[in-house]
Amino acid sequence: MASKPGILTEWPWTCLGNFKYLVLAPWAIRETYSFIVSNGSEKDLSHFLIFPFLLLRMLHNQIWISLSRYNTAKGTNRIVDKTIEFEQVDRERNWDDQIIFNGILFYLGGKYIKGGDHLPLWRTDGVILTALLHAGPVEFLYYWLHRALHHHFLYSRYHSHHHSSIVTEPITSVIHPFAEHIAYFALFAIPLITSVLTGTASIVSFAGYIIYIDFMNNMGHCNFELIPKWILSVFPPLKYLMYTPSFHSLHHTQFRTNYSLFMPFYDYIYGTTDKSTDSLYESSLDRKDDAPDVVHLTHLTTPESIYYMRLGFASLASNPQNSTWYLWLLWPVTLWSMMVTWIYGRTFTVERNVFKHLKLQTWAIAKYNIQYYMQWQRESINSLVEDAILEAEEKGVKVLSLGLLNHEEELNGNGELYVRRYPKLKVKLVDGSSLAVAVVLNSIPKGTTQVVLRGNLSKVAYSLALALCQGGIQVTTIREDEYKRLRARLSTEAAKKLVLSKINATKTWIVGDGLSEEEQLRASKGTIFIPFSQFPPKKMRKDCFYNNIPAMMAPKHLQNVDSCENWLPRRVMSAWRVAGIVHALEGWNVHECGDTSFDVDKIWQASLKHGFLPLVSDVIEHGS
């Protein structure tokens, strides 16, 4: 929001929320129906294509968003090395409002402007006229409109909303108050309306011009430099005719320079070109990939998880993962992405963060959760993990957190396979199991004397059972096979606190993967379920409480946090991810993988010392 919001700041359909797309429905339905039932020359292809064109624009923008986030996460050619936070993501959620607005105006213009219907597919004169009018009056008028918007009166009421984003993303280009978009459309409509009135308009000139505007807007705000030097060397005058991402980024950091739309020509004429334009362009092009200190290695979970990643839909990535019905409409894209990842899965950079002096990155392996349970996929997965470890070793990474990769012990022995294979590894592999145990132990309500332990037995489960029994808490299991396996791993003294019972009134359940619906229904009313796994249990009881998976609240000095880790709340990180950061901060020169575990209290206190905070459980929040 602008510092002093003026009139027409809000969009007319803001109150509709996610139902705002319905404002286009009457026109889209009418034109689609008309095209289907009409015959021959009565069919109006230009009106019918408006709605598909709007969808194409959304896809175009989304590609730029994903590409920009991927490149800036890696560090390749990054321009502004600052951070983006949740506040900016929330402010830029309505980037598609301008597409809806344009769609309404296209439908109205086609109906009420003479010559606006039944446009031909191509007219050369119309394309030339559109290009000339843009290069002339549109660029010139925009330059002075933009300078006017930086006058304190208009800036405080309108344009400051756009400039709230110092570090830009492609969609930052269209984040303006409604009144500003009215002015911009009036400006960009000059070539469009002129071509209609002169009878030279065509579908290609209309669509091509709008796509050109979208492309240049997205490029100018993408925050990574992509215009190669050789292009400007071959044709030097191009620097006056086409801006670069670094050129426009200076406008967002300096505010009073580089006002031009897409052609820097007018900045050079009127002396408003930033002096560091050329040097920033050169340095941005020469910038290499970041060399992180800590890498968190994870993988895709469900087919829909691609949309919840930071590289996916920003609005979904910035909120805990929940089922969203409209993603079913994207099943062709989902299916296509599954086929690509199954055939050509590889590791890619998802996110970068900064913690004090540490550079952090998250790498994702393009394998879905279900693939980790397939025998024939294990060799492929282990190969990808091994490649990631060797890449981290080459880049000088201090700690590699195995993250979700340790949920299948049979896969690689919680990372022990790689330590045995490469005994001289400098990068330390951390499975995070000790901190996960510490978080669960500190989530158990004070005064608890007995708990139920249920779930697939893992390194974390065995460690929990041992710690609880040694702490004098009775551990009840409800499956005989789990009871026998746990008892075999416990000392004689600790095993005295292990009990097998089908029926109990214990209201604290420590649960992992494999907890069934039937078992949840056995629990007493008011039971608190505390997960020890990386995946939360399905909530079947409204009269019970469900904690988050082992996780901690990140301190304020963890920067560039603008997405959620799967189903966790904002600025909450899984214990497996926190463990890698703490390991590097403490400078522990050992691996935590295989059967190796840390002192639970030591890792817990170290996490608190560095600012990570425990989460408040549902029981405390509800006053139970």
PDB file of C-alpha atoms in Angstrom, residues 393-498:
ATOM      1  CA  GLU A 393      32.243 -30.978  -1.670  1.00  0.00           C
ATOM      2  CA  GLU A 394      33.524 -29.279  -4.830  1.00  0.00           C
ATOM      3  CA  LYS A 395      31.862 -25.972  -3.910  1.00  0.00           C
ATOM      4  CA  GLY A 396      33.357 -25.987  -0.427  1.00  0.00           C
ATOM      5  CA  VAL A 397      30.065 -26.472   1.426  1.00  0.00           C
ATOM      6  CA  LYS A 398      30.619 -26.969   5.163  1.00  0.00           C
ATOM      7  CA  VAL A 399      27.463 -28.899   6.045  1.00  0.00           C
ATOM      8  CA  LEU A 400      24.951 -30.814   3.950  1.00  0.00           C
ATOM      9  CA  SER A 401      21.684 -31.475   5.754  1.00  0.00           C
ATOM     10  CA  LEU A 402      20.045 -34.631   4.425  1.00  0.00           C
ATOM     11  CA  GLY A 403      16.586 -33.317   5.256  1.00  0.00           C
ATOM     12  CA  LEU A 404      13.759 -35.563   4.097  1.00  0.00           C
ATOM     13  CA  LEU A 405      16.178 -37.996   2.542  1.00  0.00           C
ATOM     14  CA  ASN A 406      16.704 -39.912   5.774  1.00  0.00           C
ATOM     15  CA  HIS A 407      13.135 -41.168   6.098  1.00  0.00           C
ATOM     16  CA  GLU A 408      14.103 -44.462   4.446  1.00  0.00           C
ATOM     17  CA  GLU A 409      16.951 -46.002   6.416  1.00  0.00           C
ATOM     18  CA  GLU A 410      17.257 -48.904   4.010  1.00  0.00           C
ATOM     19  CA  LEU A 411      17.984 -46.463   1.177  1.00  0.00           C
ATOM     20  CA  ASN A 412      21.453 -45.336   2.293  1.00  0.00           C
ATOM     21  CA  GLY A 413      21.647 -46.009   6.021  1.00  0.00           C
ATOM     22  CA  ASN A 414      20.865 -42.397   6.897  1.00  0.00           C
ATOM     23  CA  GLY A 415      23.818 -41.223   4.821  1.00  0.00           C
ATOM     24  CA  GLU A 416      26.330 -43.733   6.180  1.00  0.00           C
ATOM     25  CA  LEU A 417      26.717 -45.236   2.701  1.00  0.00           C
ATOM     26  CA  TYR A 418      28.356 -42.031   1.422  1.00  0.00           C
ATOM     27  CA  VAL A 419      30.637 -41.599   4.433  1.00  0.00           C
ATOM     28  CA  ARG A 420      31.987 -45.120   3.950  1.00  0.00           C
ATOM     29  CA  ARG A 421      32.374 -44.552   0.221  1.00  0.00           C
ATOM     30  CA  TYR A 422      34.135 -41.196   0.658  1.00  0.00           C
ATOM     31  CA  PRO A 423      35.950 -41.310   4.021  1.00  0.00           C
ATOM     32  CA  LYS A 424      37.832 -38.055   3.331  1.00  0.00           C
ATOM     33  CA  LEU A 425      34.718 -35.929   2.821  1.00  0.00           C
ATOM     34  CA  LYS A 426      35.214 -32.374   4.068  1.00  0.00           C
ATOM     35  CA  VAL A 427      31.512 -31.543   3.843  1.00  0.00           C
ATOM     36  CA  LYS A 428      29.770 -32.864   6.948  1.00  0.00           C
ATOM     37  CA  LEU A 429      26.589 -34.889   6.470  1.00  0.00           C
ATOM     38  CA  VAL A 430      23.899 -34.202   9.055  1.00  0.00           C
ATOM     39  CA  ASP A 431      20.668 -36.188   9.250  1.00  0.00           C
ATOM     40  CA  GLY A 432      19.223 -33.960  11.998  1.00  0.00           C
ATOM     41  CA  SER A 433      17.838 -36.866  14.010  1.00  0.00           C
ATOM     42  CA  SER A 434      19.225 -35.653  17.360  1.00  0.00           C
ATOM     43  CA  LEU A 435      17.540 -32.256  17.110  1.00  0.00           C
ATOM     44  CA  ALA A 436      14.307 -33.903  15.955  1.00  0.00           C
ATOM     45  CA  VAL A 437      14.396 -36.019  19.122  1.00  0.00           C
ATOM     46  CA  ALA A 438      15.135 -32.932  21.221  1.00  0.00           C
ATOM     47  CA  VAL A 439      12.194 -31.020  19.745  1.00  0.00           C
ATOM     48  CA  VAL A 440       9.777 -33.889  20.391  1.00  0.00           C
ATOM     49  CA  LEU A 441      11.002 -34.350  23.966  1.00  0.00           C
ATOM     50  CA  ASN A 442      10.552 -30.658  24.663  1.00  0.00           C
ATOM     51  CA  SER A 443       7.055 -30.732  23.137  1.00  0.00           C
ATOM     52  CA  ILE A 444       5.750 -33.276  25.650  1.00  0.00           C
ATOM     53  CA  PRO A 445       3.571 -31.556  28.288  1.00  0.00           C
ATOM     54  CA  LYS A 446       5.243 -31.209  31.679  1.00  0.00           C
ATOM     55  CA  GLY A 447       4.177 -33.808  34.213  1.00  0.00           C
ATOM     56  CA  THR A 448       3.611 -36.510  31.605  1.00  0.00           C
ATOM     57  CA  THR A 449       4.342 -39.961  33.050  1.00  0.00           C
ATOM     58  CA  GLN A 450       3.386 -42.163  30.109  1.00  0.00           C
ATOM     59  CA  VAL A 451       3.123 -41.884  26.341  1.00  0.00           C
ATOM     60  CA  VAL A 452       2.022 -44.025  23.422  1.00  0.00           C
ATOM     61  CA  LEU A 453       4.684 -44.542  20.752  1.00  0.00           C
ATOM     62  CA  ARG A 454       3.240 -45.511  17.351  1.00  0.00           C
ATOM     63  CA  GLY A 455       4.653 -45.261  13.868  1.00  0.00           C
ATOM     64  CA  ASN A 456       7.220 -46.755  11.537  1.00  0.00           C
ATOM     65  CA  LEU A 457      10.360 -47.315  13.602  1.00  0.00           C
ATOM     66  CA  SER A 458      13.291 -45.178  12.534  1.00  0.00           C
ATOM     67  CA  LYS A 459      16.467 -43.770  14.025  1.00  0.00           C
ATOM     68  CA  VAL A 460      14.430 -40.981  15.595  1.00  0.00           C
ATOM     69  CA  ALA A 461      11.858 -43.425  16.997  1.00  0.00           C
ATOM     70  CA  TYR A 462      14.508 -45.634  18.644  1.00  0.00           C
ATOM     71  CA  SER A 463      16.270 -42.587  20.105  1.00  0.00           C
ATOM     72  CA  LEU A 464      12.981 -41.260  21.462  1.00  0.00           C
ATOM     73  CA  ALA A 465      12.069 -44.565  23.089  1.00  0.00           C
ATOM     74  CA  LEU A 466      15.481 -44.730  24.775  1.00  0.00           C
ATOM     75  CA  ALA A 467      15.386 -41.114  25.982  1.00  0.00           C
ATOM     76  CA  LEU A 468      11.833 -41.439  27.329  1.00  0.00           C
ATOM     77  CA  CYS A 469      12.499 -44.721  29.154  1.00  0.00           C
ATOM     78  CA  GLN A 470      15.733 -43.402  30.644  1.00  0.00           C
ATOM     79  CA  GLY A 471      13.836 -40.300  31.732  1.00  0.00           C
ATOM     80  CA  GLY A 472      11.378 -42.394  33.717  1.00  0.00           C
ATOM     81  CA  ILE A 473       8.431 -42.049  31.312  1.00  0.00           C
ATOM     82  CA  GLN A 474       6.501 -45.207  30.517  1.00  0.00           C
ATOM     83  CA  VAL A 475       6.407 -45.920  26.777  1.00  0.00           C
ATOM     84  CA  THR A 476       3.385 -47.891  25.549  1.00  0.00           C
ATOM     85  CA  THR A 477       3.283 -49.581  22.174  1.00  0.00           C
ATOM     86  CA  ILE A 478       0.112 -50.968  20.628  1.00  0.00           C
ATOM     87  CA  ARG A 479       1.736 -53.317  18.105  1.00  0.00           C
ATOM     88  CA  GLU A 480       3.600 -56.430  19.165  1.00  0.00           C
ATOM     89  CA  ASP A 481       6.177 -56.296  16.375  1.00  0.00           C
ATOM     90  CA  GLU A 482       7.168 -52.743  17.329  1.00  0.00           C
ATOM     91  CA  TYR A 483       7.331 -53.741  20.997  1.00  0.00           C
ATOM     92  CA  LYS A 484       9.750 -56.580  20.237  1.00  0.00           C
ATOM     93  CA  ARG A 485      11.977 -54.460  17.994  1.00  0.00           C
ATOM     94  CA  LEU A 486      12.142 -51.617  20.508  1.00  0.00           C
ATOM     95  CA  ARG A 487      12.839 -53.963  23.410  1.00  0.00           C
ATOM     96  CA  ALA A 488      15.729 -55.515  21.501  1.00  0.00           C
ATOM     97  CA  ARG A 489      17.373 -52.087  21.117  1.00  0.00           C
ATOM     98  CA  LEU A 490      16.917 -50.935  24.725  1.00  0.00           C
ATOM     99  CA  SER A 491      19.047 -51.713  27.730  1.00  0.00           C
ATOM    100  CA  THR A 492      17.632 -54.036  30.393  1.00  0.00           C
ATOM    101  CA  GLU A 493      16.961 -51.134  32.740  1.00  0.00           C
ATOM    102  CA  ALA A 494      15.310 -48.938  30.086  1.00  0.00           C
ATOM    103  CA  ALA A 495      13.187 -51.827  28.806  1.00  0.00           C
ATOM    104  CA  LYS A 496      11.395 -51.935  32.157  1.00  0.00           C
ATOM    105  CA  LYS A 497       9.556 -48.773  31.086  1.00  0.00           C
ATOM    106  CA  LEU A 498       8.382 -50.306  27.778  1.00  0.00           C
TER     107      LEU A 498
END
